[in-house]
Amino acid sequence: MLGNYSMKRELTIGILGAGKLGTTLGRLFIKAGYPVLISGSKNVQDIALTIEVLVPNAVPLLNHEVAQRADIIILALPLGKYKTIPSEYLDNKLVIDAMNYWWEVDGLERIPSDPNLTSSEMIQDFLPNSIVLKAFNHMGYHDLEGESFSEVPKVIAYSGNNEDHKDTVKELIESIGFKPLDLGTLENGRVLEPGSPLFGANLPEEEFTGLLKTF
Ligand SMILES: NC(=O)c1ccc[n+]([C@@H]2O[C@H](COP(=O)([O-])OP(=O)(O)OC[C@H]3O[C@@H](n4cnc5c(N)ncnc54)[C@H](OP(=O)(O)O)[C@@H]3O)[C@@H](O)[C@H]2O)c1
């Protein structure tokens, strides 16, 4: 896997959630040259060793410290815990929602309960003063790790209502060796949710867009 350890990037990425997805993205963004801050659900000591081993050079902090200090926040915690996101520190920040409703973790009652609402739209409603975009939710963490900078680039699709911040998300996706694909509005992100054929997609652009056309 190629990366660019020598490049230093200015924006600091904060990841809420130090589990499978959070540590994988953390590792990829460190490799791409971004400063990375990361938090788990509790104390810093609880994740310090995990971060030292799995995401060397990332800084473990408390949830609200990550939210406060980072320029861009990635939500990599269980969707059912979304109300614990420190919303008061996220005003005017770009928040990338990578979460999915997964019944085994989040319970049998669908989140959000309103079937007309996508989970990322619900997160935007919860964070009305933040700019929420959806990305990094459809590919499994093992594929993210393994397909970064693959010979034929694999798609990471994203969606959001704020066009001004899409270039930043595009740059983030490219920096870790994937092909960004803009799906339009947050609502359009429904095609990336669990249950959709694109959920789990680890595909080059042509196949990804081909599948998209069948909807
Ligand atoms: N796994 C994947 O391949 C994958 C791919 C794309 C998207 N996702 C989505 O990413 C999210 C995380 O999945 P995962 O597989 O990484 O789960 P995971 O391995 O169970 O990790 C979840 C992490 O979130 C932490 N957490 C819980 N509440 C938190 C809070 N309030 N603030 C900060 N961190 C908190 C947990 O800490 P504790 O252990 O202390 O509770 C744990 O470190 C889910 O929404 C999932 O659908 C997962």
mmCIF file with all atom_site columns, N, CA and C in Angstrom, residues 10-58:
data_model
loop_
_atom_site.group_PDB
_atom_site.id
_atom_site.type_symbol
_atom_site.label_atom_id
_atom_site.label_alt_id
_atom_site.label_comp_id
_atom_site.label_asym_id
_atom_site.label_entity_id
_atom_site.label_seq_id
_atom_site.pdbx_PDB_ins_code
_atom_site.Cartn_x
_atom_site.Cartn_y
_atom_site.Cartn_z
_atom_site.occupancy
_atom_site.B_iso_or_equiv
_atom_site.pdbx_formal_charge
_atom_site.auth_seq_id
_atom_site.auth_comp_id
_atom_site.auth_asym_id
_atom_site.auth_atom_id
_atom_site.pdbx_PDB_model_num
ATOM 1   N N  . GLU A 1 10 ? -2.475  20.575 6.549  1.00 0.00 ? 10 GLU A N  1
ATOM 2   C CA . GLU A 1 10 ? -2.774  21.580 7.579  1.00 0.00 ? 10 GLU A CA 1
ATOM 3   C C  . GLU A 1 10 ? -3.999  21.252 8.417  1.00 0.00 ? 10 GLU A C  1
ATOM 4   N N  . LEU A 1 11 ? -5.007  20.658 7.791  1.00 0.00 ? 11 LEU A N  1
ATOM 5   C CA . LEU A 1 11 ? -6.237  20.424 8.538  1.00 0.00 ? 11 LEU A CA 1
ATOM 6   C C  . LEU A 1 11 ? -6.084  19.246 9.492  1.00 0.00 ? 11 LEU A C  1
ATOM 7   N N  . THR A 1 12 ? -6.552  19.440 10.711 1.00 0.00 ? 12 THR A N  1
ATOM 8   C CA . THR A 1 12 ? -6.494  18.362 11.703 1.00 0.00 ? 12 THR A CA 1
ATOM 9   C C  . THR A 1 12 ? -7.795  17.571 11.667 1.00 0.00 ? 12 THR A C  1
ATOM 10  N N  . ILE A 1 13 ? -7.630  16.265 11.612 1.00 0.00 ? 13 ILE A N  1
ATOM 11  C CA . ILE A 1 13 ? -8.810  15.388 11.566 1.00 0.00 ? 13 ILE A CA 1
ATOM 12  C C  . ILE A 1 13 ? -9.078  14.829 12.964 1.00 0.00 ? 13 ILE A C  1
ATOM 13  N N  . GLY A 1 14 ? -10.309 14.941 13.383 1.00 0.00 ? 14 GLY A N  1
ATOM 14  C CA . GLY A 1 14 ? -10.719 14.372 14.666 1.00 0.00 ? 14 GLY A CA 1
ATOM 15  C C  . GLY A 1 14 ? -11.658 13.206 14.419 1.00 0.00 ? 14 GLY A C  1
ATOM 16  N N  . ILE A 1 15 ? -11.382 12.077 15.050 1.00 0.00 ? 15 ILE A N  1
ATOM 17  C CA . ILE A 1 15 ? -12.228 10.899 14.851 1.00 0.00 ? 15 ILE A CA 1
ATOM 18  C C  . ILE A 1 15 ? -12.899 10.548 16.175 1.00 0.00 ? 15 ILE A C  1
ATOM 19  N N  . LEU A 1 16 ? -14.227 10.522 16.170 1.00 0.00 ? 16 LEU A N  1
ATOM 20  C CA . LEU A 1 16 ? -14.973 10.101 17.362 1.00 0.00 ? 16 LEU A CA 1
ATOM 21  C C  . LEU A 1 16 ? -15.292 8.624  17.178 1.00 0.00 ? 16 LEU A C  1
ATOM 22  N N  . GLY A 1 17 ? -14.643 7.794  18.000 1.00 0.00 ? 17 GLY A N  1
ATOM 23  C CA . GLY A 1 17 ? -14.806 6.344  17.873 1.00 0.00 ? 17 GLY A CA 1
ATOM 24  C C  . GLY A 1 17 ? -13.460 5.706  17.553 1.00 0.00 ? 17 GLY A C  1
ATOM 25  N N  . ALA A 1 18 ? -12.975 4.920  18.514 1.00 0.00 ? 18 ALA A N  1
ATOM 26  C CA . ALA A 1 18 ? -11.644 4.305  18.346 1.00 0.00 ? 18 ALA A CA 1
ATOM 27  C C  . ALA A 1 18 ? -11.789 2.806  18.136 1.00 0.00 ? 18 ALA A C  1
ATOM 28  N N  . GLY A 1 19 ? -12.784 2.433  17.343 1.00 0.00 ? 19 GLY A N  1
ATOM 29  C CA . GLY A 1 19 ? -13.007 1.009  17.070 1.00 0.00 ? 19 GLY A CA 1
ATOM 30  C C  . GLY A 1 19 ? -12.422 0.619  15.729 1.00 0.00 ? 19 GLY A C  1
ATOM 31  N N  . LYS A 1 20 ? -13.069 -0.341 15.086 1.00 0.00 ? 20 LYS A N  1
ATOM 32  C CA . LYS A 1 20 ? -12.527 -0.895 13.827 1.00 0.00 ? 20 LYS A CA 1
ATOM 33  C C  . LYS A 1 20 ? -12.405 0.189  12.752 1.00 0.00 ? 20 LYS A C  1
ATOM 34  N N  . LEU A 1 21 ? -13.480 0.933  12.545 1.00 0.00 ? 21 LEU A N  1
ATOM 35  C CA . LEU A 1 21 ? -13.433 1.946  11.484 1.00 0.00 ? 21 LEU A CA 1
ATOM 36  C C  . LEU A 1 21 ? -12.546 3.131  11.889 1.00 0.00 ? 21 LEU A C  1
ATOM 37  N N  . GLY A 1 22 ? -12.737 3.613  13.122 1.00 0.00 ? 22 GLY A N  1
ATOM 38  C CA . GLY A 1 22 ? -11.994 4.798  13.562 1.00 0.00 ? 22 GLY A CA 1
ATOM 39  C C  . GLY A 1 22 ? -10.483 4.594  13.509 1.00 0.00 ? 22 GLY A C  1
ATOM 40  N N  . THR A 1 23 ? -10.019 3.442  13.969 1.00 0.00 ? 23 THR A N  1
ATOM 41  C CA . THR A 1 23 ? -8.559  3.212  13.970 1.00 0.00 ? 23 THR A CA 1
ATOM 42  C C  . THR A 1 23 ? -8.037  3.000  12.540 1.00 0.00 ? 23 THR A C  1
ATOM 43  N N  . THR A 1 24 ? -8.840  2.367  11.697 1.00 0.00 ? 24 THR A N  1
ATOM 44  C CA . THR A 1 24 ? -8.412  2.171  10.302 1.00 0.00 ? 24 THR A CA 1
ATOM 45  C C  . THR A 1 24 ? -8.285  3.519  9.594  1.00 0.00 ? 24 THR A C  1
ATOM 46  N N  . LEU A 1 25 ? -9.323  4.357  9.713  1.00 0.00 ? 25 LEU A N  1
ATOM 47  C CA . LEU A 1 25 ? -9.254  5.679  9.069  1.00 0.00 ? 25 LEU A CA 1
ATOM 48  C C  . LEU A 1 25 ? -8.116  6.500  9.673  1.00 0.00 ? 25 LEU A C  1
ATOM 49  N N  . GLY A 1 26 ? -7.944  6.392  10.980 1.00 0.00 ? 26 GLY A N  1
ATOM 50  C CA . GLY A 1 26 ? -6.870  7.135  11.642 1.00 0.00 ? 26 GLY A CA 1
ATOM 51  C C  . GLY A 1 26 ? -5.511  6.781  11.046 1.00 0.00 ? 26 GLY A C  1
ATOM 52  N N  . ARG A 1 27 ? -5.294  5.494  10.889 1.00 0.00 ? 27 ARG A N  1
ATOM 53  C CA . ARG A 1 27 ? -4.021  5.024  10.318 1.00 0.00 ? 27 ARG A CA 1
ATOM 54  C C  . ARG A 1 27 ? -3.830  5.555  8.897  1.00 0.00 ? 27 ARG A C  1
ATOM 55  N N  . LEU A 1 28 ? -4.888  5.504  8.106  1.00 0.00 ? 28 LEU A N  1
ATOM 56  C CA . LEU A 1 28 ? -4.794  5.955  6.715  1.00 0.00 ? 28 LEU A CA 1
ATOM 57  C C  . LEU A 1 28 ? -4.533  7.472  6.647  1.00 0.00 ? 28 LEU A C  1
ATOM 58  N N  . PHE A 1 29 ? -5.189  8.224  7.504  1.00 0.00 ? 29 PHE A N  1
ATOM 59  C CA . PHE A 1 29 ? -4.997  9.686  7.445  1.00 0.00 ? 29 PHE A CA 1
ATOM 60  C C  . PHE A 1 29 ? -3.633  10.108 8.005  1.00 0.00 ? 29 PHE A C  1
ATOM 61  N N  . ILE A 1 30 ? -3.134  9.381  8.986  1.00 0.00 ? 30 ILE A N  1
ATOM 62  C CA . ILE A 1 30 ? -1.765  9.666  9.467  1.00 0.00 ? 30 ILE A CA 1
ATOM 63  C C  . ILE A 1 30 ? -0.794  9.437  8.310  1.00 0.00 ? 30 ILE A C  1
ATOM 64  N N  . LYS A 1 31 ? -0.992  8.324  7.633  1.00 0.00 ? 31 LYS A N  1
ATOM 65  C CA . LYS A 1 31 ? -0.126  7.993  6.502  1.00 0.00 ? 31 LYS A CA 1
ATOM 66  C C  . LYS A 1 31 ? -0.211  9.063  5.411  1.00 0.00 ? 31 LYS A C  1
ATOM 67  N N  . ALA A 1 32 ? -1.389  9.670  5.256  1.00 0.00 ? 32 ALA A N  1
ATOM 68  C CA . ALA A 1 32 ? -1.580  10.709 4.233  1.00 0.00 ? 32 ALA A CA 1
ATOM 69  C C  . ALA A 1 32 ? -1.027  12.056 4.676  1.00 0.00 ? 32 ALA A C  1
ATOM 70  N N  . GLY A 1 33 ? -0.557  12.136 5.925  1.00 0.00 ? 33 GLY A N  1
ATOM 71  C CA . GLY A 1 33 ? 0.089   13.373 6.375  1.00 0.00 ? 33 GLY A CA 1
ATOM 72  C C  . GLY A 1 33 ? -0.769  14.284 7.241  1.00 0.00 ? 33 GLY A C  1
ATOM 73  N N  . TYR A 1 34 ? -1.971  13.831 7.604  1.00 0.00 ? 34 TYR A N  1
ATOM 74  C CA . TYR A 1 34 ? -2.828  14.677 8.449  1.00 0.00 ? 34 TYR A CA 1
ATOM 75  C C  . TYR A 1 34 ? -2.542  14.446 9.932  1.00 0.00 ? 34 TYR A C  1
ATOM 76  N N  . PRO A 1 35 ? -2.589  15.500 10.741 1.00 0.00 ? 35 PRO A N  1
ATOM 77  C CA . PRO A 1 35 ? -2.618  15.291 12.182 1.00 0.00 ? 35 PRO A CA 1
ATOM 78  C C  . PRO A 1 35 ? -3.967  14.653 12.545 1.00 0.00 ? 35 PRO A C  1
ATOM 79  N N  . VAL A 1 36 ? -3.948  13.643 13.398 1.00 0.00 ? 36 VAL A N  1
ATOM 80  C CA . VAL A 1 36 ? -5.193  12.935 13.756 1.00 0.00 ? 36 VAL A CA 1
ATOM 81  C C  . VAL A 1 36 ? -5.380  12.913 15.269 1.00 0.00 ? 36 VAL A C  1
ATOM 82  N N  . LEU A 1 37 ? -6.552  13.321 15.708 1.00 0.00 ? 37 LEU A N  1
ATOM 83  C CA . LEU A 1 37 ? -6.961  13.227 17.109 1.00 0.00 ? 37 LEU A CA 1
ATOM 84  C C  . LEU A 1 37 ? -8.078  12.188 17.168 1.00 0.00 ? 37 LEU A C  1
ATOM 85  N N  . ILE A 1 38 ? -8.120  11.409 18.237 1.00 0.00 ? 38 ILE A N  1
ATOM 86  C CA . ILE A 1 38 ? -9.120  10.321 18.266 1.00 0.00 ? 38 ILE A CA 1
ATOM 87  C C  . ILE A 1 38 ? -9.617  10.099 19.694 1.00 0.00 ? 38 ILE A C  1
ATOM 88  N N  . SER A 1 39 ? -10.898 9.762  19.802 1.00 0.00 ? 39 SER A N  1
ATOM 89  C CA . SER A 1 39 ? -11.469 9.510  21.134 1.00 0.00 ? 39 SER A CA 1
ATOM 90  C C  . SER A 1 39 ? -12.328 8.260  21.131 1.00 0.00 ? 39 SER A C  1
ATOM 91  N N  . GLY A 1 40 ? -12.460 7.676  22.325 1.00 0.00 ? 40 GLY A N  1
ATOM 92  C CA . GLY A 1 40 ? -13.396 6.569  22.525 1.00 0.00 ? 40 GLY A CA 1
ATOM 93  C C  . GLY A 1 40 ? -14.545 7.077  23.380 1.00 0.00 ? 40 GLY A C  1
ATOM 94  N N  . SER A 1 41 ? -15.273 6.150  23.970 1.00 0.00 ? 41 SER A N  1
ATOM 95  C CA . SER A 1 41 ? -16.452 6.606  24.715 1.00 0.00 ? 41 SER A CA 1
ATOM 96  C C  . SER A 1 41 ? -16.106 7.095  26.113 1.00 0.00 ? 41 SER A C  1
ATOM 97  N N  . LYS A 1 42 ? -14.915 6.702  26.605 1.00 0.00 ? 42 LYS A N  1
ATOM 98  C CA . LYS A 1 42 ? -14.641 7.023  28.023 1.00 0.00 ? 42 LYS A CA 1
ATOM 99  C C  . LYS A 1 42 ? -13.346 7.810  28.165 1.00 0.00 ? 42 LYS A C  1
ATOM 100 N N  . ASN A 1 43 ? -12.459 7.302  29.066 1.00 0.00 ? 43 ASN A N  1
ATOM 101 C CA . ASN A 1 43 ? -11.225 8.041  29.366 1.00 0.00 ? 43 ASN A CA 1
ATOM 102 C C  . ASN A 1 43 ? -10.148 7.810  28.321 1.00 0.00 ? 43 ASN A C  1
ATOM 103 N N  . VAL A 1 44 ? -9.213  8.721  28.322 1.00 0.00 ? 44 VAL A N  1
ATOM 104 C CA . VAL A 1 44 ? -8.087  8.612  27.391 1.00 0.00 ? 44 VAL A CA 1
ATOM 105 C C  . VAL A 1 44 ? -7.282  7.335  27.676 1.00 0.00 ? 44 VAL A C  1
ATOM 106 N N  . GLN A 1 45 ? -7.109  7.006  28.962 1.00 0.00 ? 45 GLN A N  1
ATOM 107 C CA . GLN A 1 45 ? -6.309  5.811  29.313 1.00 0.00 ? 45 GLN A CA 1
ATOM 108 C C  . GLN A 1 45 ? -6.894  4.536  28.696 1.00 0.00 ? 45 GLN A C  1
ATOM 109 N N  . ASP A 1 46 ? -8.220  4.524  28.525 1.00 0.00 ? 46 ASP A N  1
ATOM 110 C CA . ASP A 1 46 ? -8.875  3.322  27.998 1.00 0.00 ? 46 ASP A CA 1
ATOM 111 C C  . ASP A 1 46 ? -8.478  3.023  26.555 1.00 0.00 ? 46 ASP A C  1
ATOM 112 N N  . ILE A 1 47 ? -8.089  4.067  25.812 1.00 0.00 ? 47 ILE A N  1
ATOM 113 C CA . ILE A 1 47 ? -7.747  3.826  24.402 1.00 0.00 ? 47 ILE A CA 1
ATOM 114 C C  . ILE A 1 47 ? -6.264  4.089  24.115 1.00 0.00 ? 47 ILE A C  1
ATOM 115 N N  . ALA A 1 48 ? -5.529  4.567  25.130 1.00 0.00 ? 48 ALA A N  1
ATOM 116 C CA . ALA A 1 48 ? -4.145  5.004  24.876 1.00 0.00 ? 48 ALA A CA 1
ATOM 117 C C  . ALA A 1 48 ? -3.297  3.899  24.243 1.00 0.00 ? 48 ALA A C  1
ATOM 118 N N  . LEU A 1 49 ? -3.358  2.693  24.805 1.00 0.00 ? 49 LEU A N  1
ATOM 119 C CA . LEU A 1 49 ? -2.513  1.608  24.282 1.00 0.00 ? 49 LEU A CA 1
ATOM 120 C C  . LEU A 1 49 ? -2.962  1.203  22.872 1.00 0.00 ? 49 LEU A C  1
ATOM 121 N N  . THR A 1 50 ? -4.274  1.108  22.708 1.00 0.00 ? 50 THR A N  1
ATOM 122 C CA . THR A 1 50 ? -4.819  0.772  21.377 1.00 0.00 ? 50 THR A CA 1
ATOM 123 C C  . THR A 1 50 ? -4.321  1.765  20.337 1.00 0.00 ? 50 THR A C  1
ATOM 124 N N  . ILE A 1 51 ? -4.360  3.020  20.681 1.00 0.00 ? 51 ILE A N  1
ATOM 125 C CA . ILE A 1 51 ? -3.953  4.053  19.708 1.00 0.00 ? 51 ILE A CA 1
ATOM 126 C C  . ILE A 1 51 ? -2.448  3.994  19.469 1.00 0.00 ? 51 ILE A C  1
ATOM 127 N N  . GLU A 1 52 ? -1.710  3.772  20.539 1.00 0.00 ? 52 GLU A N  1
ATOM 128 C CA . GLU A 1 52 ? -0.244  3.695  20.381 1.00 0.00 ? 52 GLU A CA 1
ATOM 129 C C  . GLU A 1 52 ? 0.129   2.561  19.416 1.00 0.00 ? 52 GLU A C  1
ATOM 130 N N  . VAL A 1 53 ? -0.598  1.449  19.543 1.00 0.00 ? 53 VAL A N  1
ATOM 131 C CA . VAL A 1 53 ? -0.268  0.283  18.716 1.00 0.00 ? 53 VAL A CA 1
ATOM 132 C C  . VAL A 1 53 ? -0.889  0.376  17.319 1.00 0.00 ? 53 VAL A C  1
ATOM 133 N N  . LEU A 1 54 ? -2.173  0.744  17.273 1.00 0.00 ? 54 LEU A N  1
ATOM 134 C CA . LEU A 1 54 ? -2.886  0.675  15.990 1.00 0.00 ? 54 LEU A CA 1
ATOM 135 C C  . LEU A 1 54 ? -2.836  1.959  15.169 1.00 0.00 ? 54 LEU A C  1
ATOM 136 N N  . VAL A 1 55 ? -2.684  3.094  15.857 1.00 0.00 ? 55 VAL A N  1
ATOM 137 C CA . VAL A 1 55 ? -2.653  4.371  15.117 1.00 0.00 ? 55 VAL A CA 1
ATOM 138 C C  . VAL A 1 55 ? -1.482  5.210  15.623 1.00 0.00 ? 55 VAL A C  1
ATOM 139 N N  . PRO A 1 56 ? -0.254  4.721  15.442 1.00 0.00 ? 56 PRO A N  1
ATOM 140 C CA . PRO A 1 56 ? 0.887   5.472  15.959 1.00 0.00 ? 56 PRO A CA 1
ATOM 141 C C  . PRO A 1 56 ? 0.887   6.891  15.399 1.00 0.00 ? 56 PRO A C  1
ATOM 142 N N  . ASN A 1 57 ? 1.231   7.817  16.251 1.00 0.00 ? 57 ASN A N  1
ATOM 143 C CA . ASN A 1 57 ? 1.284   9.264  15.933 1.00 0.00 ? 57 ASN A CA 1
ATOM 144 C C  . ASN A 1 57 ? -0.067  9.968  16.032 1.00 0.00 ? 57 ASN A C  1
ATOM 145 N N  . ALA A 1 58 ? -1.136  9.231  16.232 1.00 0.00 ? 58 ALA A N  1
ATOM 146 C CA . ALA A 1 58 ? -2.414  9.903  16.503 1.00 0.00 ? 58 ALA A CA 1
ATOM 147 C C  . ALA A 1 58 ? -2.444  10.276 17.986 1.00 0.00 ? 58 ALA A C  1
#
